[in-house]
mmCIF file with all atom_site columns, C-alpha atoms in Angstrom:
data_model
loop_
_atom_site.group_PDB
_atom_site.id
_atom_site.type_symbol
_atom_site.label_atom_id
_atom_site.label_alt_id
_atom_site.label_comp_id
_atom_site.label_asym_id
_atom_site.label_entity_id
_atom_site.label_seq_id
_atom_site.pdbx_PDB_ins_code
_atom_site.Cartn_x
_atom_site.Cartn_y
_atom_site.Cartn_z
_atom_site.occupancy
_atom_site.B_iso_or_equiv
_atom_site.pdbx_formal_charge
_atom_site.auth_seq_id
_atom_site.auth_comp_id
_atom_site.auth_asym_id
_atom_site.auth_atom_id
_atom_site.pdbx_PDB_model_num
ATOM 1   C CA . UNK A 1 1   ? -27.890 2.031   8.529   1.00 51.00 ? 909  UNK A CA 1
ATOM 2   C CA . UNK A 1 2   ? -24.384 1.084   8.104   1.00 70.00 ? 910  UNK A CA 1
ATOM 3   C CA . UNK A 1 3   ? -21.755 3.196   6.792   1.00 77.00 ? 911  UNK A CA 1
ATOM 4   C CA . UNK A 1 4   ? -18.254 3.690   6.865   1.00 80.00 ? 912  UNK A CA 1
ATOM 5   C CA . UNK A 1 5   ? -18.233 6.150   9.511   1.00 80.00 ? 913  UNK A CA 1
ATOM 6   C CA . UNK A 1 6   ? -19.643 3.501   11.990  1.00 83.00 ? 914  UNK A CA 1
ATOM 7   C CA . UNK A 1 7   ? -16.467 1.247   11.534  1.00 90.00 ? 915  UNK A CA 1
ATOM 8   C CA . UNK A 1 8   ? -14.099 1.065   13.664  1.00 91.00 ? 916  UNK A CA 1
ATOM 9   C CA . UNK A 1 9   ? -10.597 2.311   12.633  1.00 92.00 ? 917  UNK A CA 1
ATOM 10  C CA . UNK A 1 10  ? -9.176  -0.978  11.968  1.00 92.00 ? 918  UNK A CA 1
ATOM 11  C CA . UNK A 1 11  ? -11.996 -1.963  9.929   1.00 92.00 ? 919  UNK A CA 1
ATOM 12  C CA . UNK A 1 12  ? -11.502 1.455   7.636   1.00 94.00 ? 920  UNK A CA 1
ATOM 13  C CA . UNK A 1 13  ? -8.292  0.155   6.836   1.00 96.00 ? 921  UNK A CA 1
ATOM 14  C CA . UNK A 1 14  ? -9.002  -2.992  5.820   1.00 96.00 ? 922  UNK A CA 1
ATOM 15  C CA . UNK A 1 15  ? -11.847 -1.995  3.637   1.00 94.00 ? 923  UNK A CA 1
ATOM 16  C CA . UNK A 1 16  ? -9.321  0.223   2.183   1.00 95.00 ? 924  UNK A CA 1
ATOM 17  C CA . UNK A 1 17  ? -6.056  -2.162  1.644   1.00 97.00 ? 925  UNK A CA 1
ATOM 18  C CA . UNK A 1 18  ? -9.081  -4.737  0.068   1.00 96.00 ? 926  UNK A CA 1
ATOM 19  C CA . UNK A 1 19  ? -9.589  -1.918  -2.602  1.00 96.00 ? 927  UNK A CA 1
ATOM 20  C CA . UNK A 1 20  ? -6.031  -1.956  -3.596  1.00 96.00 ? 928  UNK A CA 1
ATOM 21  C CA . UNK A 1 21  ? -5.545  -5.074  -3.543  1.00 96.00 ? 929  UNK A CA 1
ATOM 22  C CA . UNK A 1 22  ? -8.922  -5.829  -5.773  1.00 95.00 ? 930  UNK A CA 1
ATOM 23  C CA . UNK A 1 23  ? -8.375  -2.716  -8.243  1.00 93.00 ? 931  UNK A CA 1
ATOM 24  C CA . UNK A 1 24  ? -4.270  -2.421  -8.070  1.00 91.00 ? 932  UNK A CA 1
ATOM 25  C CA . UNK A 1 25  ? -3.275  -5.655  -7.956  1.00 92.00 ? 933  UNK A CA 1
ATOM 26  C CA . UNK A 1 26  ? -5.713  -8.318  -8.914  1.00 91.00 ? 934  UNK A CA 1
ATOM 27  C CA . UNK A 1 27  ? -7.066  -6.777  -12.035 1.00 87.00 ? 935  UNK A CA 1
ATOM 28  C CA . UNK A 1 28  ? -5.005  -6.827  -15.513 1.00 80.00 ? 936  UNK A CA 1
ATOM 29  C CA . UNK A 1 29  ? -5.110  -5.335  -18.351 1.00 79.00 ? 937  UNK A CA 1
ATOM 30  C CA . UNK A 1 30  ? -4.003  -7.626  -21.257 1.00 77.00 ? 938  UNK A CA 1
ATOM 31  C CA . UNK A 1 31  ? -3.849  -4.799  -23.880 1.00 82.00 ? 939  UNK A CA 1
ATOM 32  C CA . UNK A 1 32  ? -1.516  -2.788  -22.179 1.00 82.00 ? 940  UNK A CA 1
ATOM 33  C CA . UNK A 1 33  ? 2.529   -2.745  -22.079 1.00 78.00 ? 941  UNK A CA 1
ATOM 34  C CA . UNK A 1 34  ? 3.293   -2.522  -18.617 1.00 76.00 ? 942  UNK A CA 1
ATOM 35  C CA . UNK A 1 35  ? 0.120   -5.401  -17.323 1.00 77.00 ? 943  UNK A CA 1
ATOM 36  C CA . UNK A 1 36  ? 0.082   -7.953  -20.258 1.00 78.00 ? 944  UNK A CA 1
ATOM 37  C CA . UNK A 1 37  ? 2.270   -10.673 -17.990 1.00 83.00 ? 945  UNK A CA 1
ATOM 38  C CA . UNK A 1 38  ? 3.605   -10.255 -14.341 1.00 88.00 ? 946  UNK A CA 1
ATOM 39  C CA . UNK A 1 39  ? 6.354   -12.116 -13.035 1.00 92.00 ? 947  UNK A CA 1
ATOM 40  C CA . UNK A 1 40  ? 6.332   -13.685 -9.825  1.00 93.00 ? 948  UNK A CA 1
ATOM 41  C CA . UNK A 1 41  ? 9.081   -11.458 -8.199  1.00 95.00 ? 949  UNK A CA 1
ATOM 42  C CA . UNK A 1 42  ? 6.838   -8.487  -9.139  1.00 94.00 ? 950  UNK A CA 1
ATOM 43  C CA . UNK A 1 43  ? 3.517   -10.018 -7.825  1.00 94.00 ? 951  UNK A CA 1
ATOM 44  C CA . UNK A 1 44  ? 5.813   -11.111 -4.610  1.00 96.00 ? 952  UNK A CA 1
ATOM 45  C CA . UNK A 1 45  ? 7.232   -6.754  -4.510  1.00 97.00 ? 953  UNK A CA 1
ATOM 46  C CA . UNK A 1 46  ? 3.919   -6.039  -4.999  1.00 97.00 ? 954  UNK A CA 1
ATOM 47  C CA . UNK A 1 47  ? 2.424   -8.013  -2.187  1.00 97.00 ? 955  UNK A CA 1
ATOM 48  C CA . UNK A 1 48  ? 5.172   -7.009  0.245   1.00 98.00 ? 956  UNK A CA 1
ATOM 49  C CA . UNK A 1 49  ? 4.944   -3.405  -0.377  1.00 98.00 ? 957  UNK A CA 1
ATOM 50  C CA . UNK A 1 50  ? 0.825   -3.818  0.449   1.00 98.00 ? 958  UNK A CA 1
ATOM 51  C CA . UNK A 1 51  ? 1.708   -6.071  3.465   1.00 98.00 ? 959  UNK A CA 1
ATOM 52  C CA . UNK A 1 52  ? 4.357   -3.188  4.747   1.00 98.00 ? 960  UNK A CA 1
ATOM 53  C CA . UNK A 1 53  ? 1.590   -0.321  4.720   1.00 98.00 ? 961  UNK A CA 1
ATOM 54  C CA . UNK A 1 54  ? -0.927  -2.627  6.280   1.00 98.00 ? 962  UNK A CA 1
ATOM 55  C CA . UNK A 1 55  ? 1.086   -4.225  8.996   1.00 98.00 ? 963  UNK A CA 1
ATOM 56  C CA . UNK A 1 56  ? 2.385   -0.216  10.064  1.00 98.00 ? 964  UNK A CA 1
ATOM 57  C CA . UNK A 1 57  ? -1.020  1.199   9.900   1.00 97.00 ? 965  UNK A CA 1
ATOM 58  C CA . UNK A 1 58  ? -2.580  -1.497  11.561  1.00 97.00 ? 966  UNK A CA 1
ATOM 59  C CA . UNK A 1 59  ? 0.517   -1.209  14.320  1.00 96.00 ? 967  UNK A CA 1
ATOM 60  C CA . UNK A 1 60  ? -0.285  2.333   14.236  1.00 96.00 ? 968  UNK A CA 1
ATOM 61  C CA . UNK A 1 61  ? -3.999  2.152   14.902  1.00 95.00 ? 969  UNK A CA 1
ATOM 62  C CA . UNK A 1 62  ? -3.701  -0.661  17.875  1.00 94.00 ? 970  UNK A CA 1
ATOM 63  C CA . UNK A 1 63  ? -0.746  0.650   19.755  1.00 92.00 ? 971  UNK A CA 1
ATOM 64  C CA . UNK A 1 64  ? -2.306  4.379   20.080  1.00 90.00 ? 972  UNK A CA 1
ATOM 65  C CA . UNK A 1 65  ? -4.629  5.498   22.852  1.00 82.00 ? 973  UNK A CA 1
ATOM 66  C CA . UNK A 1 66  ? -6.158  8.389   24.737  1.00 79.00 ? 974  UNK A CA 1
ATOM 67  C CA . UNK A 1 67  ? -5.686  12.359  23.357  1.00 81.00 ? 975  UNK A CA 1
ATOM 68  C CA . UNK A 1 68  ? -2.981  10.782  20.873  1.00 85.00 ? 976  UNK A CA 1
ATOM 69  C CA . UNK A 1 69  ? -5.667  8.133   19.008  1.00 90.00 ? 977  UNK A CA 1
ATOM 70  C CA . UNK A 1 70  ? -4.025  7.444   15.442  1.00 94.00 ? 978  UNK A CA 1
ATOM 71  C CA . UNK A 1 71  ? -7.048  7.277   12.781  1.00 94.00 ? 979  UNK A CA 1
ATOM 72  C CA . UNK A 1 72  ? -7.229  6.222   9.665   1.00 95.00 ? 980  UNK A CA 1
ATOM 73  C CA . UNK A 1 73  ? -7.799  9.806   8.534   1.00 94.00 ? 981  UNK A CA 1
ATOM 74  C CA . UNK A 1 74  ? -4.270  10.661  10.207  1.00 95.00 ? 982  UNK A CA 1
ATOM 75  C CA . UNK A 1 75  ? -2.548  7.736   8.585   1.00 97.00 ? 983  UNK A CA 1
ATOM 76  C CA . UNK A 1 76  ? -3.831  8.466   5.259   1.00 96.00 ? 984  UNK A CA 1
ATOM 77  C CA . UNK A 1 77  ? -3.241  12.495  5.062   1.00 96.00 ? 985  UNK A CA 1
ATOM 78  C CA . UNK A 1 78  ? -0.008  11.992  6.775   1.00 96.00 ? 986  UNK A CA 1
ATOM 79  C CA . UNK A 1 79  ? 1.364   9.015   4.627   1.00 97.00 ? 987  UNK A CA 1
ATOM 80  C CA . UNK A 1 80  ? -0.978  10.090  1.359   1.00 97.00 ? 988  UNK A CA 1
ATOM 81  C CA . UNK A 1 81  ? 2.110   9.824   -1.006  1.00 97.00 ? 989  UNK A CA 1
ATOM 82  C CA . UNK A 1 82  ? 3.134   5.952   -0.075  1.00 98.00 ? 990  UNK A CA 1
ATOM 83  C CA . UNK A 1 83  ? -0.266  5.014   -0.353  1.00 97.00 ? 991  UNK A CA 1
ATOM 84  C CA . UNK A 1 84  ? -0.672  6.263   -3.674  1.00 97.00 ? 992  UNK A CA 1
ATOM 85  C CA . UNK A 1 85  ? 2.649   4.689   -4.534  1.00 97.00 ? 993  UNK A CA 1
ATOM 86  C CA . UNK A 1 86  ? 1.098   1.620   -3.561  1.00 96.00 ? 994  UNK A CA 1
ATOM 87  C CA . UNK A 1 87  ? -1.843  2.254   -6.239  1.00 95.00 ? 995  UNK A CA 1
ATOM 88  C CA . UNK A 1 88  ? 1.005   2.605   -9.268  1.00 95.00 ? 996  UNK A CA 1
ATOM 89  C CA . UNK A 1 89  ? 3.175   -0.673  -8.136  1.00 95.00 ? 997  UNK A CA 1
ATOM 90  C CA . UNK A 1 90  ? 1.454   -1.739  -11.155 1.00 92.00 ? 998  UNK A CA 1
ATOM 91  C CA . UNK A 1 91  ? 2.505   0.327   -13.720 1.00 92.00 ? 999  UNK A CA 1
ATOM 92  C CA . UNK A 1 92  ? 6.101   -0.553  -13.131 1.00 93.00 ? 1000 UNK A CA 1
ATOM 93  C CA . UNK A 1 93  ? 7.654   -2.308  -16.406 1.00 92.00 ? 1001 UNK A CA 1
ATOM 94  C CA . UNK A 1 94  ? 7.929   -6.350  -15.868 1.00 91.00 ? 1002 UNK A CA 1
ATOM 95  C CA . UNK A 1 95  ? 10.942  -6.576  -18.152 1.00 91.00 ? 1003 UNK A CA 1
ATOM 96  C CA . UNK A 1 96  ? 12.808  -4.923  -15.746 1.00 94.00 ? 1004 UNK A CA 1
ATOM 97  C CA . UNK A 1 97  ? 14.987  -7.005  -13.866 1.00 95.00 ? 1005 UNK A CA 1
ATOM 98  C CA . UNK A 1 98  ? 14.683  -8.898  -10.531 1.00 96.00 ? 1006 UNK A CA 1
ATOM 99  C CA . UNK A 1 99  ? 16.967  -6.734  -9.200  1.00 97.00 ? 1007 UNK A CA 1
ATOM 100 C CA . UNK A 1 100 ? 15.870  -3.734  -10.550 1.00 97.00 ? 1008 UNK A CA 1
ATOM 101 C CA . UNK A 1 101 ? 12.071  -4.161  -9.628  1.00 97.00 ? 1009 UNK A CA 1
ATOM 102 C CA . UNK A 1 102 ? 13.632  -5.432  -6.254  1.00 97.00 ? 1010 UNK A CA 1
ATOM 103 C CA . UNK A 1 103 ? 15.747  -1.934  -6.003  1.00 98.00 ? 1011 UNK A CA 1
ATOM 104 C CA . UNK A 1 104 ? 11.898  -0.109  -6.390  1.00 97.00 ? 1012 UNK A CA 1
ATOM 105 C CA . UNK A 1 105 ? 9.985   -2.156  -3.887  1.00 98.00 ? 1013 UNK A CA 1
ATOM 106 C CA . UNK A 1 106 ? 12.925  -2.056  -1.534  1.00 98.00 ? 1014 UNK A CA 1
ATOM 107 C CA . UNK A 1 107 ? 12.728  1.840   -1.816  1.00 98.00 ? 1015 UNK A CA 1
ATOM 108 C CA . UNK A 1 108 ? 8.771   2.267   -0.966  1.00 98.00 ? 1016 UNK A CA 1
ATOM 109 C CA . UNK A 1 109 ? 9.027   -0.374  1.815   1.00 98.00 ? 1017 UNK A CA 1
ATOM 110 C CA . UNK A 1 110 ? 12.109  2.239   2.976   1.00 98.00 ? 1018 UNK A CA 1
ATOM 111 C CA . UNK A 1 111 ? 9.350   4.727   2.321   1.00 98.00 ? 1019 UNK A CA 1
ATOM 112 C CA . UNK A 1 112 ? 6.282   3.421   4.475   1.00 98.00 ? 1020 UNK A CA 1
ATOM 113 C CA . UNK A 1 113 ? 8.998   2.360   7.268   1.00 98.00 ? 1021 UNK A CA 1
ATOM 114 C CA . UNK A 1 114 ? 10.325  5.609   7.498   1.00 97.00 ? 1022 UNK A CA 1
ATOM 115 C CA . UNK A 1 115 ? 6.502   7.577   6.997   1.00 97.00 ? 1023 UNK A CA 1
ATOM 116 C CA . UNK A 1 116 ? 5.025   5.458   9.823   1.00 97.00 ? 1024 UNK A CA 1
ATOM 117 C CA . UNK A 1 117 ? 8.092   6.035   12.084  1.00 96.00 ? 1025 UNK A CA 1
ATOM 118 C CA . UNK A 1 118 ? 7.477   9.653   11.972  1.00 96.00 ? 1026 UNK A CA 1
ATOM 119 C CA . UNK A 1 119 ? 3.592   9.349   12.539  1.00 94.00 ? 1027 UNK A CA 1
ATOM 120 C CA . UNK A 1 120 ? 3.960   7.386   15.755  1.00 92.00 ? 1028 UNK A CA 1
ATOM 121 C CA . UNK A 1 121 ? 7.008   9.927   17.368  1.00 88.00 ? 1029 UNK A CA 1
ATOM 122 C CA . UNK A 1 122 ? 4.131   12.871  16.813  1.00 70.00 ? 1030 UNK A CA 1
#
């Protein structure tokens, strides 16, 4: 017997970040306006924005110890709204511009930065 609970926090996240990445930004939808076609600067946005909440959490989870343990639990209650960000990257328009797409990504990599910082000063 195997479940979830008896990973280890480090493993819970990368089951999780595998989801999005399988269900929010591998799979298309061909019939709708805002999935039909993806540029490569969006894909690229898209990618860093999953690499930025990865790379904190898992920063999060490894550098923590003792009575002040980060879990995955923690990280996800406390940064619940940039993860779920990271689920809609999709629905942003490709015909926007590089720059404007850029302008969005740039904001929820601000985002994460800034939701992990607080986390780890608890």
């Amino acid at each position: 017997l195997v479940g979830r609970d008896s990973l280890s926090e480090d493993q819970k996240l990368v089951l999780e970040i595998a989801k999005i990445i399988r269900e929010d930004f591998l799979q298309q939808d061909a019939f709708s306006s805002w999935d039909y076609y993806c540029p490569l600067y969006k894909t690229v946005g898209m990618m860093r924005c999953i690499i930025t909440y990865f790379t904190n959490a898992k920063k999060a989870i490894v550098e923590s110890s003792g009575e002040q343990k980060i879990t995955w639990n923690l990280i996800l209650n406390q940064t619940k709204a940039q993860f779920y960000k990271l689920t809609q990257l999709k629905f942003e328009n490709p015909k926007q511009t590089r720059q404007e797409l850029g302008e969005v990504f740039g904001k929820v990599i601000d985002d994460i930065n800034n939701a992990f910082r607080v986390l780890t000063q608890k």
